[in-house]
Amino acid sequence: MIDLLNALVVLSNYVLIPALAYGSQLALGALGVTLIYGILRFSNFAHGDTMAFGAMVTILVTWLFQGWGISLGPLPTALLAIPFGIAATAALLLTTDRLVYRFYRQQKAAPVILVIVSMGVMFVMNGLVRFIIGPNDQRFSDGERFIISAREFKKLTGLSEGLAFKTTQGITIVTAVIVVVALFWFLNRTRTGKSMRAFSDNEDLALLSGINPDRVVMVTWLIVAGLAATAGALYGLDKSFKPFIYLQLLLPIFAAAVVGGLGNPVGAIAGGFVIAFSEVLITYPLKKVLGYLLPDRLEPDTLVQLLSTDYKFAVSFTILIIVLLFRPTGLFKGKSV
Amino acid sequence: MTINYKNIGLFFLVACLILGTGFVQSWNTALFILNMGLVSAIMALGVNLQWGFAGLFNVGIMGFVALGGLAAVLISMPPTTEAWAAGGLRVILGLSLGAATVTAAILVQLRMAAGRARTLTTIAILIGGFFIYRAVFDGGVAAVEAVDAAGTGYLGGLNFGGASYKDWGFMTLISWPVGGLLAAGVAWLIGKTALGLRSDYLAIATLGISEIIIAVMKNEDWLSRGVKNVIGLPRPVPYEIELQESAGFIEHTTALGLDPVTSSSIVVKLGYAGLFSIVLVIVLILAQLALASPWGRMMRAIRDNEEAAEAMGKNVTARHLQIFILGSAICGVAGAMMTTLDSQLTPSSYQPLRFTFLVWVMVIVGGSGNNFGSVLGGFLIFFLWVQVEPMGAILMQILTSGMAEDNVLRLHLLDSVAHMRLLTMGLILILVLRFAPKGLIPEK
């Protein structure tokens, strides 16, 4: 019985909690991608760098607050700075839409042209972020490091295995839940949200019933700015902020959106957690967990690590391919071009 | 055939830019831009084949370029005999077992009737095969990597020149087509699984594949030494030091009034430029012939209207697979050439912005669908990629000249000049797409 509990604690410590936090970040990112796909109808390659931009503004404002001596006590100051990150990202995205994307929308350009355009936007945003904050690692988390540390947990429960729950992980999960609830309330209960869903389902019909497309597009970019800046800041807070990391996040985020079904918000969240849990579980050495669960005789002598951590891309990619081959519209029904 | 003065003018302009670099900065820089421009032009031709001819959206170029680089190592480096003795065969056996597992799983999927039995058998084969593969493979890898880890620690290549393997420079030339073949093989695998998908999905799938290829090259030390890099590849051209020691060379250069050290490196770079030009001309001629042939017309017909082409009895999927493999192979050749030019393989230097998206900028700016456009784009964009930084530095000096020497903003701006190139490339791409969507040399 104690062994079982210990195994559970090890698994939570190294797999479940990190995957839950990572999954929340991916889900927020994938929600942005999926909304753009549903309403503006293209895969936005600039999304990773949009996240980096939001995180960067958050970091700069956090530093400013820290310099002024403003803090949230045990919570990281970055939480206060996120709204500023969102505002700046919203301004950036609306400007980009006005200067770049709107032209192609009016032309009714093919989606693939918009994807190539978004590659250009990606370059510009990536350059902008590196230009302002540089290509290096930035740390900006402060406040209490742990909600519960491994040592406290051991003392509290008397188990031989510790469970560490980082503040940043807790904040990530709580924020993600709040954002997702707010988003779904907005999409399902408000007039604007309903008009967005109508626009996504059938553009012509939505236009006929008097929905203002410019307004829908604007609201979409605003929501995407909120999601991207929050996801970017949370990821930076939980792991660390490096501009090029966000470009690499593009793959798991896209995989999450596609696995869930492109254009489907529920799918994006499910996809985020599917990708995160598989990635962490497959790249984590399970020796310790199995050591507690199996009788001594069967205890494995290797690490039982299915893949080295460097191959985490391979995990999201494999899931992506399997889903595309066997269920092309994703786990939840998405749209197809 | 009419003479298109605008196009000739554009090529003349790019030639002037490169020559100007030679006169103003140094001939070494100019030749570096020329050589990398040649390689970039070949990559752009490969991507143009896929995108311009057939409308395939491939964002995994980096992966194919890296595979070409891997081929350069696998062909031109000497084999590590001790490593082969220690675990070479076991590694090969492990890989074959892995391949056999996948093949068996695919056969089961194809041959057995659909149902629970098939699913269970497939899963059993995959899981069982995976553990057997790991058991055999891991031991071999550990043995290979233990052999002189600081010096070799990998299986090496197929250069049987022995101790004087560096004299077997021609092996690098052989590695170029092999790089193409390797890239083609991987492209076949990807194409088989992903080409049936919609354009967006193909893009995401190729993006994933390229990241995986780089991850493999970074981590499989037995194959490519991973992040320890392979340095000192043999060269198809003489070494500078050999030239500097040859009496005839010194005599010629001093007769011309040149410094033997500088001119030796210029001669070496010119040697590369000659070899690369031959490849570029061959690829360009083939691409032009293909464009004008019935096959090229069919490809464009498929690109412009898949349903109509299918209704006319064209096998769209097979044609897509064909052109995907061809384009990727060309990128592989270019990748092998680039590694030859560098004389080293550094897996961590492969960045998607540089090797995937920059090639896309070349194709779009040059003019998708036009081979000459791609060549022009390759040279022009690579020139800008190199020169934006010094130009940006001068611009920043002028902009900040009014500020105090130790002004924080001024120092930050001067420091960040290096990141101007990404910004500039993005702006160029966006502006070209907006105001000249067909590129500098449009498709006819």
CSV table of C-alpha atoms in Angstrom, one decimal, chain B:
chain,number,residue,atom,x,y,z
B,1,MET,CA,12.7,34.2,-78.3
B,2,THR,CA,12.9,37.8,-77.2
B,3,ILE,CA,15.6,39.2,-75.0
B,4,ASN,CA,14.2,40.2,-71.6
B,5,TYR,CA,16.3,43.2,-70.7
B,6,LYS,CA,14.7,43.5,-67.2
B,7,ASN,CA,15.7,40.0,-66.2
B,8,ILE,CA,19.3,40.5,-67.5
B,9,GLY,CA,19.4,43.8,-65.7
B,10,LEU,CA,18.4,42.1,-62.4
B,11,PHE,CA,21.1,39.5,-62.7
B,12,PHE,CA,23.6,42.2,-63.7
B,13,LEU,CA,22.5,44.1,-60.6
B,14,VAL,CA,23.2,41.1,-58.3
B,15,ALA,CA,26.5,40.6,-60.0
B,16,CYS,CA,27.4,44.2,-59.3
B,17,LEU,CA,26.4,43.9,-55.7
B,18,ILE,CA,28.7,40.9,-55.2
B,19,LEU,CA,31.5,42.5,-57.2
B,20,GLY,CA,31.0,45.7,-55.1
B,21,THR,CA,31.4,43.7,-52.0
B,22,GLY,CA,34.8,42.5,-53.4
B,23,PHE,CA,35.9,46.0,-54.1
B,24,VAL,CA,34.6,47.7,-51.0
B,25,GLN,CA,35.0,45.0,-48.3
B,26,SER,CA,37.1,42.0,-49.3
B,27,TRP,CA,37.2,39.4,-52.0
B,28,ASN,CA,37.0,36.7,-49.4
B,29,THR,CA,33.6,38.0,-48.3
B,30,ALA,CA,32.5,38.4,-51.9
B,31,LEU,CA,33.5,34.9,-52.8
B,32,PHE,CA,31.8,33.6,-49.6
B,33,ILE,CA,28.6,35.3,-50.8
B,34,LEU,CA,29.0,33.9,-54.3
B,35,ASN,CA,29.6,30.3,-53.0
B,36,MET,CA,26.7,30.3,-50.6
B,37,GLY,CA,24.6,32.1,-53.2
B,38,LEU,CA,25.3,29.2,-55.6
B,39,VAL,CA,24.2,26.7,-52.9
B,40,SER,CA,21.2,28.8,-52.0
B,41,ALA,CA,20.2,29.0,-55.6
B,42,ILE,CA,20.2,25.2,-55.9
B,43,MET,CA,18.1,24.9,-52.7
B,44,ALA,CA,15.7,27.5,-54.1
B,45,LEU,CA,15.5,25.5,-57.3
B,46,GLY,CA,14.5,22.4,-55.3
B,47,VAL,CA,11.8,24.3,-53.4
B,48,ASN,CA,10.6,26.0,-56.6
B,49,LEU,CA,10.1,22.5,-58.1
B,50,GLN,CA,7.8,21.6,-55.2
B,51,TRP,CA,6.0,24.9,-54.7
B,52,GLY,CA,6.3,26.7,-58.1
B,53,PHE,CA,5.6,23.7,-60.3
B,54,ALA,CA,3.3,21.6,-58.1
B,55,GLY,CA,2.1,23.8,-55.3
B,56,LEU,CA,3.4,21.5,-52.6
B,57,PHE,CA,3.9,23.4,-49.3
B,58,ASN,CA,7.1,22.0,-47.8
B,59,VAL,CA,8.5,23.6,-44.7
B,60,GLY,CA,11.0,20.9,-43.9
B,61,ILE,CA,13.8,22.0,-46.1
B,62,MET,CA,16.2,22.2,-43.2
B,63,GLY,CA,15.8,18.5,-42.7
B,64,PHE,CA,16.7,17.6,-46.2
B,65,VAL,CA,19.7,20.0,-46.2
B,66,ALA,CA,20.9,18.4,-43.0
B,67,LEU,CA,20.6,14.9,-44.5
B,68,GLY,CA,22.8,16.1,-47.4
B,69,GLY,CA,25.3,17.2,-44.8
B,70,LEU,CA,25.1,13.9,-43.1
B,71,ALA,CA,25.8,12.2,-46.4
B,72,ALA,CA,28.9,14.3,-46.9
B,73,VAL,CA,30.2,12.9,-43.5
B,74,LEU,CA,29.1,9.3,-44.2
B,75,ILE,CA,30.9,9.2,-47.6
B,76,SER,CA,34.0,11.3,-47.2
B,77,MET,CA,35.2,10.5,-43.7
B,78,PRO,CA,37.3,7.4,-43.0
B,79,PRO,CA,35.6,4.5,-41.2
B,80,THR,CA,36.5,4.0,-37.5
B,81,THR,CA,37.7,0.4,-37.6
B,82,GLU,CA,37.7,-0.1,-33.9
B,83,ALA,CA,34.2,1.2,-33.5
B,84,TRP,CA,33.0,-1.1,-36.3
B,85,ALA,CA,34.7,-4.0,-34.5
B,86,ALA,CA,33.2,-3.0,-31.2
B,87,GLY,CA,29.6,-2.6,-32.1
B,88,GLY,CA,29.1,-1.7,-35.7
B,89,LEU,CA,27.3,-4.8,-36.7
B,90,ARG,CA,25.1,-4.8,-33.6
B,91,VAL,CA,24.0,-1.2,-34.4
B,92,ILE,CA,23.1,-2.3,-38.0
B,93,LEU,CA,21.3,-5.4,-36.7
B,94,GLY,CA,19.4,-3.2,-34.2
B,95,LEU,CA,18.3,-0.9,-37.0
B,96,SER,CA,17.3,-3.7,-39.3
B,97,LEU,CA,15.2,-5.2,-36.4
B,98,GLY,CA,13.5,-1.8,-36.0
B,99,ALA,CA,12.8,-1.5,-39.7
B,100,ALA,CA,11.5,-5.1,-39.7
B,101,THR,CA,9.1,-4.3,-36.9
B,102,VAL,CA,7.6,-1.3,-38.8
B,103,THR,CA,7.4,-3.4,-42.0
B,104,ALA,CA,5.7,-6.2,-40.2
B,105,ALA,CA,3.2,-3.7,-38.6
B,106,ILE,CA,2.4,-2.2,-42.0
B,107,LEU,CA,2.0,-5.6,-43.6
B,108,VAL,CA,-0.4,-6.6,-40.8
B,109,GLN,CA,-2.4,-3.4,-41.4
B,110,LEU,CA,-2.6,-4.2,-45.1
B,111,ARG,CA,-3.2,-7.9,-45.1
B,112,MET,CA,-5.4,-8.7,-42.1
B,113,ALA,CA,-9.1,-8.0,-42.1
B,114,ALA,CA,-10.0,-4.9,-40.2
B,115,GLY,CA,-11.1,-5.5,-36.6
B,116,ARG,CA,-10.0,-6.0,-33.0
B,117,ALA,CA,-7.6,-8.8,-34.0
B,118,ARG,CA,-5.7,-6.6,-36.4
B,119,THR,CA,-5.4,-3.7,-34.0
B,120,LEU,CA,-4.2,-6.0,-31.2
B,121,THR,CA,-1.6,-7.8,-33.5
B,122,THR,CA,-0.3,-4.4,-34.7
B,123,ILE,CA,0.1,-3.1,-31.2
B,124,ALA,CA,1.8,-6.3,-30.0
B,125,ILE,CA,4.2,-6.3,-32.9
B,126,LEU,CA,5.1,-2.6,-32.4
B,127,ILE,CA,5.6,-2.9,-28.6
B,128,GLY,CA,7.5,-6.2,-28.7
B,129,GLY,CA,9.6,-5.1,-31.7
B,130,PHE,CA,10.4,-1.8,-29.9
B,131,PHE,CA,11.8,-3.6,-26.8
B,132,ILE,CA,13.8,-6.1,-28.9
B,133,TYR,CA,15.2,-3.2,-31.0
B,134,ARG,CA,16.2,-1.2,-28.0
B,135,ALA,CA,17.9,-4.2,-26.4
B,136,VAL,CA,20.0,-4.9,-29.4
B,137,PHE,CA,20.6,-1.4,-30.6
B,138,ASP,CA,21.5,0.3,-27.2
B,139,GLY,CA,24.3,-2.1,-26.5
B,140,GLY,CA,25.9,-1.6,-29.9
B,141,VAL,CA,25.6,2.2,-29.6
B,142,ALA,CA,27.2,2.2,-26.2
B,143,ALA,CA,30.1,0.1,-27.5
B,144,VAL,CA,30.6,2.4,-30.6
B,145,GLU,CA,30.4,5.6,-28.6
B,146,ALA,CA,33.0,4.3,-26.1
B,147,VAL,CA,35.7,4.0,-28.7
B,148,ASP,CA,37.9,7.1,-28.3
B,149,ALA,CA,34.9,9.3,-27.5
B,150,ALA,CA,37.0,12.5,-27.7
B,151,GLY,CA,38.4,11.8,-31.1
B,152,THR,CA,35.9,9.6,-32.9
B,153,GLY,CA,33.2,7.8,-31.0
B,154,TYR,CA,31.2,7.2,-34.2
B,155,LEU,CA,31.2,4.7,-37.0
B,156,GLY,CA,32.8,7.1,-39.5
B,157,GLY,CA,32.2,7.0,-43.2
B,158,LEU,CA,33.2,5.1,-46.3
B,159,ASN,CA,36.5,6.8,-47.3
B,160,PHE,CA,39.0,3.9,-47.6
B,161,GLY,CA,42.0,6.2,-48.2
B,162,GLY,CA,43.4,5.0,-44.9
B,163,ALA,CA,45.8,7.4,-43.1
B,164,SER,CA,45.9,9.7,-46.1
B,165,TYR,CA,42.1,9.9,-46.4
B,166,LYS,CA,42.4,13.7,-46.8
B,167,ASP,CA,44.0,13.1,-50.2
B,168,TRP,CA,40.8,11.3,-51.3
B,169,GLY,CA,39.0,14.7,-51.8
B,170,PHE,CA,37.0,13.3,-54.7
B,171,MET,CA,35.0,11.3,-52.1
B,172,THR,CA,33.2,14.6,-51.2
B,173,LEU,CA,32.1,15.0,-54.8
B,174,ILE,CA,30.6,11.5,-54.7
B,175,SER,CA,28.8,12.5,-51.5
B,176,TRP,CA,26.8,15.2,-53.3
B,177,PRO,CA,24.6,12.8,-55.3
B,178,VAL,CA,24.5,10.5,-52.3
B,179,GLY,CA,23.2,13.4,-50.3
B,180,GLY,CA,20.5,13.7,-52.9
B,181,LEU,CA,19.7,10.0,-52.7
B,182,LEU,CA,19.5,10.1,-48.9
B,183,ALA,CA,17.1,13.1,-48.9
B,184,ALA,CA,15.1,11.4,-51.7
B,185,GLY,CA,14.7,8.2,-49.6
B,186,VAL,CA,13.5,10.1,-46.6
B,187,ALA,CA,11.2,12.2,-48.8
B,188,TRP,CA,9.7,9.0,-50.1
B,189,LEU,CA,8.9,7.9,-46.6
B,190,ILE,CA,7.3,11.2,-45.7
B,191,GLY,CA,5.6,11.6,-49.0
B,192,LYS,CA,4.0,8.1,-48.7
B,193,THR,CA,2.4,9.1,-45.3
B,194,ALA,CA,1.8,12.8,-45.6
B,195,LEU,CA,1.2,13.8,-49.2
B,196,GLY,CA,-2.4,12.7,-49.1
B,197,LEU,CA,-3.0,15.4,-46.5
B,198,ARG,CA,-4.3,18.9,-47.1
B,199,SER,CA,-1.7,21.7,-47.6
B,200,ASP,CA,-1.7,23.0,-44.0
B,201,TYR,CA,-1.2,19.5,-42.6
B,202,LEU,CA,1.6,18.7,-45.1
B,203,ALA,CA,3.3,21.9,-43.9
B,204,ILE,CA,3.0,20.9,-40.2
B,205,ALA,CA,4.1,17.4,-41.0
B,206,THR,CA,7.2,18.5,-42.9
B,207,LEU,CA,8.0,21.0,-40.1
B,208,GLY,CA,7.9,18.1,-37.6
B,209,ILE,CA,10.1,15.8,-39.8
B,210,SER,CA,12.8,18.4,-40.2
B,211,GLU,CA,13.0,18.9,-36.4
B,212,ILE,CA,13.2,15.1,-35.9
B,213,ILE,CA,16.0,14.8,-38.4
B,214,ILE,CA,18.0,17.5,-36.6
B,215,ALA,CA,17.2,15.8,-33.3
B,216,VAL,CA,18.5,12.5,-34.6
B,217,MET,CA,21.7,14.1,-35.9
B,218,LYS,CA,22.2,15.9,-32.6
B,219,ASN,CA,21.7,12.8,-30.4
B,220,GLU,CA,22.8,9.8,-32.4
B,221,ASP,CA,26.5,10.2,-31.6
B,222,TRP,CA,27.4,6.8,-33.3
B,223,LEU,CA,26.1,8.2,-36.6
B,224,SER,CA,27.2,11.9,-36.7
B,225,ARG,CA,29.1,12.5,-33.5
B,226,GLY,CA,26.1,14.6,-32.4
B,227,VAL,CA,26.9,18.0,-30.9
B,228,LYS,CA,30.6,17.0,-30.8
B,229,ASN,CA,30.5,17.9,-34.5
B,230,VAL,CA,32.6,16.3,-37.3
B,231,ILE,CA,35.4,18.5,-38.4
B,232,GLY,CA,38.1,18.3,-41.0
B,233,LEU,CA,36.2,16.7,-43.9
B,234,PRO,CA,38.4,16.1,-47.0
B,235,ARG,CA,38.1,18.7,-49.7
B,236,PRO,CA,37.7,18.4,-53.4
B,237,VAL,CA,40.0,21.5,-53.9
B,238,PRO,CA,43.6,22.0,-52.7
B,239,TYR,CA,44.4,23.3,-49.2
B,240,GLU,CA,45.6,26.8,-48.8
B,241,ILE,CA,48.8,25.6,-47.1
B,242,GLU,CA,49.6,23.4,-50.1
B,243,LEU,CA,49.3,26.3,-52.4
B,244,GLN,CA,51.4,28.5,-50.2
B,245,GLU,CA,54.2,25.9,-50.2
B,246,SER,CA,54.1,25.3,-53.9
B,247,ALA,CA,56.9,27.2,-55.6
B,248,GLY,CA,55.0,27.6,-58.8
B,249,PHE,CA,52.1,29.3,-57.0
B,250,ILE,CA,54.3,31.8,-55.2
B,251,GLU,CA,56.0,32.6,-58.4
B,252,HIS,CA,52.8,33.3,-60.2
B,253,THR,CA,51.3,35.4,-57.4
B,254,THR,CA,54.4,37.5,-56.9
B,255,ALA,CA,54.6,38.0,-60.6
B,256,LEU,CA,51.1,39.4,-60.5
B,257,GLY,CA,52.0,41.5,-57.4
B,258,LEU,CA,49.6,39.7,-55.0
B,259,ASP,CA,50.0,38.4,-51.5
B,260,PRO,CA,50.4,34.6,-51.6
B,261,VAL,CA,48.4,34.0,-48.4
B,262,THR,CA,45.4,36.0,-49.4
B,263,SER,CA,45.4,34.8,-53.0
B,264,SER,CA,45.7,31.1,-51.9
B,265,SER,CA,42.4,31.4,-50.0
B,266,ILE,CA,40.8,33.2,-53.0
B,267,VAL,CA,42.0,30.5,-55.4
B,268,VAL,CA,40.5,27.8,-53.1
B,269,LYS,CA,37.2,29.6,-52.9
B,270,LEU,CA,37.2,30.1,-56.7
B,271,GLY,CA,37.7,26.3,-57.0
B,272,TYR,CA,34.6,25.7,-55.0
B,273,ALA,CA,32.7,28.3,-57.0
B,274,GLY,CA,33.7,26.5,-60.2
B,275,LEU,CA,32.4,23.1,-58.9
B,276,PHE,CA,29.2,24.6,-57.5
B,277,SER,CA,28.5,26.5,-60.8
B,278,ILE,CA,28.7,23.2,-62.7
B,279,VAL,CA,26.1,21.7,-60.4
B,280,LEU,CA,23.9,24.8,-60.6
B,281,VAL,CA,24.0,24.8,-64.4
B,282,ILE,CA,23.2,21.1,-64.6
B,283,VAL,CA,20.2,21.5,-62.1
B,284,LEU,CA,19.0,24.6,-63.9
B,285,ILE,CA,19.1,23.0,-67.3
B,286,LEU,CA,17.3,20.0,-66.1
B,287,ALA,CA,14.7,22.1,-64.3
B,288,GLN,CA,14.2,24.3,-67.4
B,289,LEU,CA,13.8,21.1,-69.6
B,290,ALA,CA,11.3,19.7,-67.1
B,291,LEU,CA,9.3,23.0,-67.0
B,292,ALA,CA,8.9,23.0,-70.8
B,293,SER,CA,8.2,19.3,-71.1
B,294,PRO,CA,4.8,17.7,-71.2
B,295,TRP,CA,5.5,16.5,-67.7
B,296,GLY,CA,6.0,20.2,-66.6
B,297,ARG,CA,2.7,21.2,-68.2
B,298,MET,CA,1.0,18.3,-66.4
B,299,MET,CA,2.4,19.4,-63.1
B,300,ARG,CA,1.2,23.0,-63.6
B,301,ALA,CA,-2.2,21.7,-64.6
B,302,ILE,CA,-2.4,19.6,-61.4
B,303,ARG,CA,-1.3,22.7,-59.4
B,304,ASP,CA,-3.9,24.9,-60.9
B,305,ASN,CA,-6.8,22.5,-60.7
B,306,GLU,CA,-6.4,19.2,-59.1
B,307,GLU,CA,-9.9,17.9,-59.7
B,308,ALA,CA,-9.7,18.7,-63.4
B,309,ALA,CA,-6.3,17.0,-63.8
B,310,GLU,CA,-7.6,14.0,-61.9
B,311,ALA,CA,-10.7,13.9,-64.2
B,312,MET,CA,-8.3,13.9,-67.2
B,313,GLY,CA,-6.8,10.7,-65.8
B,314,LYS,CA,-3.7,12.1,-64.2
B,315,ASN,CA,-2.6,10.3,-61.0
B,316,VAL,CA,-2.3,13.3,-58.8
B,317,THR,CA,-0.9,11.6,-55.7
B,318,ALA,CA,1.8,9.8,-57.6
B,319,ARG,CA,2.9,12.9,-59.4
B,320,HIS,CA,3.0,14.8,-56.1
B,321,LEU,CA,5.1,12.1,-54.6
B,322,GLN,CA,7.4,12.2,-57.6
B,323,ILE,CA,8.0,16.0,-57.5
B,324,PHE,CA,8.3,16.0,-53.7
B,325,ILE,CA,11.1,13.5,-53.9
B,326,LEU,CA,12.9,15.3,-56.7
B,327,GLY,CA,12.7,18.7,-55.0
B,328,SER,CA,13.9,17.2,-51.7
B,329,ALA,CA,16.8,15.4,-53.4
B,330,ILE,CA,18.0,18.7,-54.9
B,331,CYS,CA,17.9,20.3,-51.4
B,332,GLY,CA,19.9,17.2,-50.2
B,333,VAL,CA,22.6,17.8,-52.9
B,334,ALA,CA,22.8,21.5,-51.9
B,335,GLY,CA,23.1,20.4,-48.2
B,336,ALA,CA,26.0,18.1,-49.0
B,337,MET,CA,27.7,20.9,-51.0
B,338,MET,CA,27.3,23.3,-48.2
B,339,THR,CA,28.9,20.9,-45.7
B,340,THR,CA,31.8,20.3,-48.1
B,341,LEU,CA,32.3,24.1,-48.3
B,342,ASP,CA,32.4,24.3,-44.5
B,343,SER,CA,34.5,21.1,-44.2
B,344,GLN,CA,32.5,20.3,-41.1
B,345,LEU,CA,29.1,19.2,-39.9
B,346,THR,CA,27.6,21.1,-36.9
B,347,PRO,CA,24.1,19.7,-36.3
B,348,SER,CA,23.3,22.5,-33.9
B,349,SER,CA,23.8,25.1,-36.6
B,350,TYR,CA,20.7,24.0,-38.4
B,351,GLN,CA,18.0,26.6,-37.6
B,352,PRO,CA,14.6,26.6,-39.3
B,353,LEU,CA,14.7,30.4,-39.8
B,354,ARG,CA,17.9,30.1,-41.7
B,355,PHE,CA,17.5,26.9,-43.6
B,356,THR,CA,13.7,26.6,-44.2
B,357,PHE,CA,12.1,29.9,-44.1
B,358,LEU,CA,15.0,31.9,-45.7
B,359,VAL,CA,14.8,29.5,-48.7
B,360,TRP,CA,11.1,30.3,-48.9
B,361,VAL,CA,11.9,34.0,-49.0
B,362,MET,CA,14.3,33.3,-51.8
B,363,VAL,CA,11.7,31.5,-53.9
B,364,ILE,CA,8.9,34.0,-53.3
B,365,VAL,CA,11.1,37.1,-53.9
B,366,GLY,CA,12.7,35.5,-57.0
B,367,GLY,CA,9.3,34.5,-58.4
B,368,SER,CA,7.7,31.2,-57.7
B,369,GLY,CA,7.3,29.0,-60.8
B,370,ASN,CA,10.3,30.6,-62.5
B,371,ASN,CA,13.6,28.8,-62.3
B,372,PHE,CA,15.7,31.9,-63.2
B,373,GLY,CA,13.7,33.7,-60.5
B,374,SER,CA,14.7,31.2,-57.9
B,375,VAL,CA,18.4,31.5,-58.9
B,376,LEU,CA,18.2,35.3,-58.7
B,377,GLY,CA,16.4,35.1,-55.4
B,378,GLY,CA,19.0,32.7,-54.0
B,379,PHE,CA,21.8,35.1,-54.8
B,380,LEU,CA,20.0,38.3,-53.8
B,381,ILE,CA,18.6,37.1,-50.5
B,382,PHE,CA,21.8,35.5,-49.4
B,383,PHE,CA,23.7,38.7,-50.3
B,384,LEU,CA,21.2,40.7,-48.1
B,385,TRP,CA,21.4,38.1,-45.3
B,386,VAL,CA,25.1,38.7,-45.1
B,387,GLN,CA,25.1,42.4,-45.8
B,388,VAL,CA,22.1,43.6,-43.7
B,389,GLU,CA,24.2,43.5,-40.6
B,390,PRO,CA,27.0,45.9,-41.7
B,391,MET,CA,24.5,48.1,-43.4
B,392,GLY,CA,22.4,48.1,-40.2
B,393,ALA,CA,25.4,49.0,-38.2
B,394,ILE,CA,26.1,52.0,-40.4
B,395,LEU,CA,22.5,53.0,-40.3
B,396,MET,CA,22.4,52.8,-36.5
B,397,GLN,CA,25.7,54.8,-36.3
B,398,ILE,CA,24.0,57.6,-38.2
B,399,LEU,CA,20.7,57.4,-36.3
B,400,THR,CA,22.4,57.5,-33.0
B,401,SER,CA,25.2,59.9,-33.9
B,402,GLY,CA,23.4,62.7,-32.0
B,403,MET,CA,23.3,60.7,-28.7
B,404,ALA,CA,25.9,60.7,-26.1
B,405,GLU,CA,28.6,58.0,-26.3
B,406,ASP,CA,27.4,56.1,-23.3
B,407,ASN,CA,23.7,56.6,-23.9
B,408,VAL,CA,21.9,53.3,-22.9
B,409,LEU,CA,19.6,53.3,-25.9
B,410,ARG,CA,22.4,54.0,-28.3
B,411,LEU,CA,24.5,51.1,-26.9
B,412,HIS,CA,21.5,48.8,-27.0
B,413,LEU,CA,20.7,49.7,-30.6
B,414,LEU,CA,24.3,49.1,-31.7
B,415,ASP,CA,24.3,45.8,-29.9
B,416,SER,CA,21.1,44.6,-31.4
B,417,VAL,CA,22.1,45.3,-35.0
B,418,ALA,CA,22.8,41.6,-35.5
B,419,HIS,CA,19.1,40.9,-35.2
B,420,MET,CA,18.2,43.3,-38.0
B,421,ARG,CA,18.5,40.7,-40.6
B,422,LEU,CA,15.5,38.7,-39.4
B,423,LEU,CA,13.4,41.9,-39.4
B,424,THR,CA,14.6,42.8,-42.8
B,425,MET,CA,13.9,39.4,-44.3
B,426,GLY,CA,10.4,39.5,-43.0
B,427,LEU,CA,9.7,42.9,-44.3
B,428,ILE,CA,11.1,42.0,-47.7
B,429,LEU,CA,8.8,38.9,-47.8
B,430,ILE,CA,5.8,40.9,-46.8
B,431,LEU,CA,6.4,43.7,-49.2
B,432,VAL,CA,7.1,41.4,-52.1
B,433,LEU,CA,3.9,39.4,-51.4
B,434,ARG,CA,1.9,42.6,-51.2
B,435,PHE,CA,3.2,44.7,-54.1
B,436,ALA,CA,4.8,42.1,-56.4
B,437,PRO,CA,3.2,38.8,-55.5
B,438,LYS,CA,4.6,37.1,-58.6
B,439,GLY,CA,8.2,38.0,-57.6
B,440,LEU,CA,11.0,39.7,-59.4
B,441,ILE,CA,10.9,37.4,-62.4
B,442,PRO,CA,7.3,36.2,-62.7
B,443,GLU,CA,6.3,32.9,-64.1
B,444,LYS,CA,5.5,33.0,-67.9
